[in-house]
Every structure is written in C-alpha cells, then in structure tokens.
Amino acid sequence: MTKSKSRQPSRQTTALRNRSNGIARTPTSVNKTTARVAVEDAPETTERDEVATTAAEVATDKATAKLSAGTAEASTEDQPIAKTVPALGSKITSKGAAEATTAKTVKEVPVAKTVKATGTVTSKTAPPVKINAKSVPNTPPLRAIPSTPAGIGGKGQSRDAAKYERRHIERQQRYLAERRRRRNRIVITLSVILLIAVVAGGTWLIVRQYTSGAANTAAPQGSYQEAIFNTNYPPVDSVYCDQLEGSIEHVHAYITMFINGQPSPLPANLGIAQASTGTSTCYYWLHTHDASGVLHIESPVNEVFTFGQLRDEWDQQFVSLGFAPELLLTSGWTIWVNGQKYNGSLSSVPLAAHNIITLAYNSPKAKPVTTYNWNGL
C-alpha cells in the first residue's frame, strides 16, 4: 500500500507530461512564463472554452505590450500557446479579458492563434482592441495644412491656382505702377519748385540791377564834357559853369560847419559868377543863393558829387567869399551825415538829395544837426 502511494505522484506526473505534448511552449509578447498543463477527465467543451480564454488573454497581453512600446499594430503570427489551467470543473470565459481593453479606439488588432488540444486544431480571432490616441506617448499634435492652391510654382496648375497666381502678378504690377507714379509726382513737384526758385531769383536780380542802375544813372565824376561857356570860369573838378541852371538834376543838401568851436556857414552866391555890374554871368553846378546853408545841385547830367568838388570850386574861383584854410587839412575834422558819424575823408562826403551834413574842425562841443525844414525844396 505504501509503495503504491509513493509511486502515484510519479504516474500522475507522467500522465500530465503525455497529455501536455499537444501544447507547445512559446514565449508571449509580455514575457509570461511557459507552463505545461495536464488536463485530465475534462470534457471537450471545457477544453474549447479554455483554448478560447487562452487566446483572448494572449491577444490582450499583446495589445497592452504594443501600447506600452508606442506601437499601434499587434503581431499576427501564429504561435502555439501553453497556459496553466486551473482545477477541473472551473469554467473560464474570455469576458474578463475583454473588459480590460480600452473603450475608445483608433485601430482594431486582429489576433489569430492556433492551439492544439487533444489532437484538434482550433482557430480563434481575438476581439478588436481599441487604442486611445491620447494614451499613446510621444505623439506630436496634428497641424492644420494651409489652404494653398495646388499647382502653384509647378507644372499643370489647376484653374484656381492659375487664377490665384494671375491675380498675384496683377497686384504686384499695380503696386509697381503706383510706386512709379508717386516717384514721378515727387520729381515733377521738385522740378517745378526748383524752376520757380530759379525764375524768381533771376527776376529779382534783373529788377535789382534795373533799380540800382536807375538809381545810379549819375555818370562817374568827370565823365560828362561840354563846351565852356565863360572862359573866365572854366570847369573845376569836372563841374562846369553854365549860362543857366541845369534842369536834368536839381536836388538840395544842407551843410553846417564849425571851425575851432565857432559856426562857419557857407557864403551866399558861392558858385555863381557875377560881372562888375552885379549881374550873374554863369552858374556852377554846385552853388548857393544865400547863407542859410542850403546847397543847390543843378546840372545837365545825373552825377555823383562830393564836398571835395565844392571845396575846390570855392578855393579856386570864390576864395574871396571867406574860404577857410582849415578846409584843406585832411585831419582834425569830425563829420556827421544825417546824424550818423561819417568815417570817410572830408573830400568824399556825398552831396546827395536832402543829406544833412555837419562838419566840425577842432570843435569838441559841436553836435550834429539831425533835422531841417526843407520847405518844399
């Protein structure tokens, strides 16, 4: 009795080995341990259910391994599966394995397994495994494709692409044309402004020359010549003595003189030649009619006259009228013209119309005269 009991486990082990020869050992995708299972006294339906359960579990394991590795497809190779079967009389279904799959799917993975059990080959297809795209790691986000017309820049453009490109070229042409128009307008505007400036400048120069020429129509000193009317009174510094007073130029200047602090007015009839009978024989262009200080400038020509010409006329032809020798000195004189100090020489003082001239020799208290009542002169 004892001996037979000790051999009984050995016989069971041998039977299990013989019965499990129909199931081959193959490593699954999730590295499950291969086991040899001996099924004794199991009905045929139970074995088929166990085979289906084993196939479903293998498919679930493969799908889980593929998801963890970042791969969406499962292997479809046929492999014999060895699975440890629980005790006899227990019924295992594939419902529990199917509930482990993900609800949201992006792809179905078919799994085919060939299982040998008791000499019968059974082929089962695992239920589709649905993979959630959000659960897959390292998946880049989808980007929107720009709506660029097909065919642009290549051959065989579509009608819309050709229309789009044609409009683009037309816009570029309009833009370039507008730029050219703006540039031309700027150039034309600048040219007109420059032309106006040139014309205005030329006109101003012409007018200035004309006015200055009209104002300076007076001939240079000594340029005008005429016949001598009275040989006893020849011309002095190009100033002639004519029979009558000139009518071309007739202006007046006012002269006040101080010599050694005393007033020294111009004498009357300076520049008017007289006969022994007291009648006037000729008139120098520069002359006086009284001792008021008003100098008459009357000549047949417009000419620029100076005090030096009047002084020489006084010294050479009318010295008897009280010519002061200080008038020949070039220093010691203080001169004002229209109230402003004149820095030129005594001989160069201009005898222009309505000039108010003050001459002071050695007279520090002398004051310039600034106003005079011309009384219509």
Short mmCIF file of N, CA and C in Angstrom, two decimals, residues 168-226:
data_model
loop_
_atom_site.label_atom_id
_atom_site.label_comp_id
_atom_site.label_asym_id
_atom_site.label_seq_id
_atom_site.Cartn_x
_atom_site.Cartn_y
_atom_site.Cartn_z
N HIS A 168 -2.16 87.54 -58.25
CA HIS A 168 -0.98 87.96 -57.50
C HIS A 168 -0.04 88.79 -58.38
N ILE A 169 0.17 88.37 -59.61
CA ILE A 169 1.03 89.12 -60.53
C ILE A 169 0.42 90.48 -60.84
N GLU A 170 -0.90 90.53 -61.01
CA GLU A 170 -1.56 91.79 -61.30
C GLU A 170 -1.42 92.76 -60.12
N ARG A 171 -1.54 92.25 -58.90
CA ARG A 171 -1.35 93.11 -57.74
C ARG A 171 0.07 93.66 -57.68
N GLN A 172 1.05 92.82 -57.96
CA GLN A 172 2.43 93.30 -57.98
C GLN A 172 2.63 94.38 -59.05
N GLN A 173 2.05 94.16 -60.23
CA GLN A 173 2.18 95.16 -61.29
C GLN A 173 1.53 96.48 -60.90
N ARG A 174 0.35 96.41 -60.28
CA ARG A 174 -0.32 97.64 -59.84
C ARG A 174 0.50 98.36 -58.78
N TYR A 175 1.09 97.59 -57.87
CA TYR A 175 1.92 98.20 -56.84
C TYR A 175 3.14 98.90 -57.44
N LEU A 176 3.81 98.26 -58.38
CA LEU A 176 4.97 98.88 -59.02
C LEU A 176 4.57 100.11 -59.81
N ALA A 177 3.43 100.04 -60.49
CA ALA A 177 2.96 101.20 -61.25
C ALA A 177 2.65 102.38 -60.32
N GLU A 178 2.04 102.09 -59.17
CA GLU A 178 1.74 103.15 -58.22
C GLU A 178 3.02 103.77 -57.66
N ARG A 179 4.02 102.94 -57.42
CA ARG A 179 5.31 103.48 -56.95
C ARG A 179 5.94 104.38 -57.99
N ARG A 180 5.86 103.99 -59.26
CA ARG A 180 6.41 104.83 -60.33
C ARG A 180 5.66 106.16 -60.41
N ARG A 181 4.33 106.09 -60.26
CA ARG A 181 3.55 107.33 -60.33
C ARG A 181 3.91 108.27 -59.18
N ARG A 182 4.05 107.71 -57.98
CA ARG A 182 4.43 108.55 -56.85
C ARG A 182 5.80 109.17 -57.05
N ARG A 183 6.74 108.38 -57.54
CA ARG A 183 8.08 108.91 -57.76
C ARG A 183 8.06 110.00 -58.82
N ASN A 184 7.28 109.80 -59.89
CA ASN A 184 7.20 110.83 -60.94
C ASN A 184 6.57 112.10 -60.41
N ARG A 185 5.53 111.95 -59.55
CA ARG A 185 4.92 113.14 -58.99
C ARG A 185 5.91 113.92 -58.12
N ILE A 186 6.70 113.20 -57.33
CA ILE A 186 7.69 113.87 -56.48
C ILE A 186 8.73 114.60 -57.34
N VAL A 187 9.20 113.91 -58.38
CA VAL A 187 10.21 114.53 -59.26
C VAL A 187 9.64 115.77 -59.93
N ILE A 188 8.41 115.68 -60.42
CA ILE A 188 7.79 116.82 -61.10
C ILE A 188 7.61 117.98 -60.12
N THR A 189 7.15 117.67 -58.91
CA THR A 189 6.95 118.73 -57.92
C THR A 189 8.26 119.43 -57.57
N LEU A 190 9.30 118.65 -57.34
CA LEU A 190 10.61 119.26 -57.03
C LEU A 190 11.13 120.07 -58.20
N SER A 191 10.91 119.57 -59.42
CA SER A 191 11.38 120.31 -60.59
C SER A 191 10.65 121.64 -60.72
N VAL A 192 9.34 121.63 -60.47
CA VAL A 192 8.57 122.88 -60.56
C VAL A 192 9.03 123.87 -59.50
N ILE A 193 9.24 123.37 -58.28
CA ILE A 193 9.71 124.26 -57.21
C ILE A 193 11.07 124.85 -57.55
N LEU A 194 11.96 124.00 -58.06
CA LEU A 194 13.29 124.49 -58.44
C LEU A 194 13.19 125.51 -59.56
N LEU A 195 12.33 125.24 -60.55
CA LEU A 195 12.17 126.18 -61.66
C LEU A 195 11.62 127.52 -61.17
N ILE A 196 10.63 127.45 -60.27
CA ILE A 196 10.07 128.70 -59.73
C ILE A 196 11.14 129.48 -58.96
N ALA A 197 11.96 128.75 -58.18
CA ALA A 197 13.01 129.42 -57.43
C ALA A 197 14.02 130.09 -58.36
N VAL A 198 14.38 129.37 -59.45
CA VAL A 198 15.34 129.95 -60.40
C VAL A 198 14.76 131.18 -61.08
N VAL A 199 13.49 131.07 -61.52
CA VAL A 199 12.86 132.21 -62.19
C VAL A 199 12.73 133.39 -61.24
N ALA A 200 12.32 133.11 -60.00
CA ALA A 200 12.18 134.20 -59.03
C ALA A 200 13.54 134.85 -58.74
N GLY A 201 14.57 134.01 -58.59
CA GLY A 201 15.89 134.57 -58.35
C GLY A 201 16.39 135.42 -59.51
N GLY A 202 16.18 134.92 -60.74
CA GLY A 202 16.59 135.69 -61.91
C GLY A 202 15.83 137.00 -62.03
N THR A 203 14.51 136.93 -61.76
CA THR A 203 13.71 138.16 -61.83
C THR A 203 14.17 139.17 -60.79
N TRP A 204 14.45 138.66 -59.57
CA TRP A 204 14.92 139.57 -58.52
C TRP A 204 16.25 140.23 -58.91
N LEU A 205 17.14 139.45 -59.49
CA LEU A 205 18.42 140.04 -59.91
C LEU A 205 18.24 141.09 -60.99
N ILE A 206 17.34 140.78 -61.95
CA ILE A 206 17.11 141.74 -63.03
C ILE A 206 16.51 143.03 -62.48
N VAL A 207 15.51 142.87 -61.62
CA VAL A 207 14.87 144.06 -61.04
C VAL A 207 15.87 144.84 -60.20
N ARG A 208 16.68 144.13 -59.45
CA ARG A 208 17.67 144.82 -58.61
C ARG A 208 18.68 145.57 -59.46
N GLN A 209 19.14 144.94 -60.52
CA GLN A 209 20.08 145.63 -61.40
C GLN A 209 19.44 146.84 -62.07
N TYR A 210 18.17 146.66 -62.45
CA TYR A 210 17.49 147.77 -63.11
C TYR A 210 17.30 148.95 -62.16
N THR A 211 16.82 148.62 -60.93
CA THR A 211 16.59 149.70 -59.96
C THR A 211 17.91 150.35 -59.53
N SER A 212 18.92 149.48 -59.33
CA SER A 212 20.20 150.06 -58.95
C SER A 212 20.79 150.89 -60.08
N GLY A 213 20.56 150.41 -61.31
CA GLY A 213 21.03 151.19 -62.45
C GLY A 213 20.28 152.50 -62.59
N ALA A 214 18.94 152.45 -62.33
CA ALA A 214 18.16 153.68 -62.40
C ALA A 214 18.55 154.64 -61.30
N ALA A 215 18.87 154.09 -60.12
CA ALA A 215 19.26 154.97 -59.02
C ALA A 215 20.66 155.53 -59.22
N ASN A 216 21.47 154.77 -59.93
CA ASN A 216 22.86 155.21 -60.14
C ASN A 216 23.11 155.64 -61.59
N THR A 217 22.11 156.27 -62.17
CA THR A 217 22.30 156.74 -63.54
C THR A 217 23.26 157.92 -63.60
N ALA A 218 23.60 158.41 -62.40
CA ALA A 218 24.57 159.51 -62.38
C ALA A 218 25.88 159.05 -62.97
N ALA A 219 26.40 159.82 -63.85
CA ALA A 219 27.65 159.48 -64.52
C ALA A 219 28.80 159.60 -63.55
N PRO A 220 29.86 158.82 -63.75
CA PRO A 220 31.04 158.97 -62.90
C PRO A 220 31.59 160.39 -62.99
N GLN A 221 32.29 160.75 -61.92
CA GLN A 221 32.81 162.11 -61.85
C GLN A 221 33.78 162.40 -63.02
N GLY A 222 33.48 163.48 -63.73
CA GLY A 222 34.35 163.90 -64.84
C GLY A 222 34.07 163.23 -66.14
N SER A 223 33.04 162.34 -66.21
CA SER A 223 32.76 161.66 -67.47
C SER A 223 32.01 162.54 -68.46
N TYR A 224 31.26 163.53 -67.92
CA TYR A 224 30.48 164.38 -68.82
C TYR A 224 31.33 165.60 -69.22
N GLN A 225 31.28 165.91 -70.50
CA GLN A 225 32.03 167.07 -71.02
C GLN A 225 31.11 167.92 -71.91
N GLU A 226 31.37 169.22 -71.87
CA GLU A 226 30.61 170.16 -72.70
C GLU A 226 31.48 171.37 -73.03
#
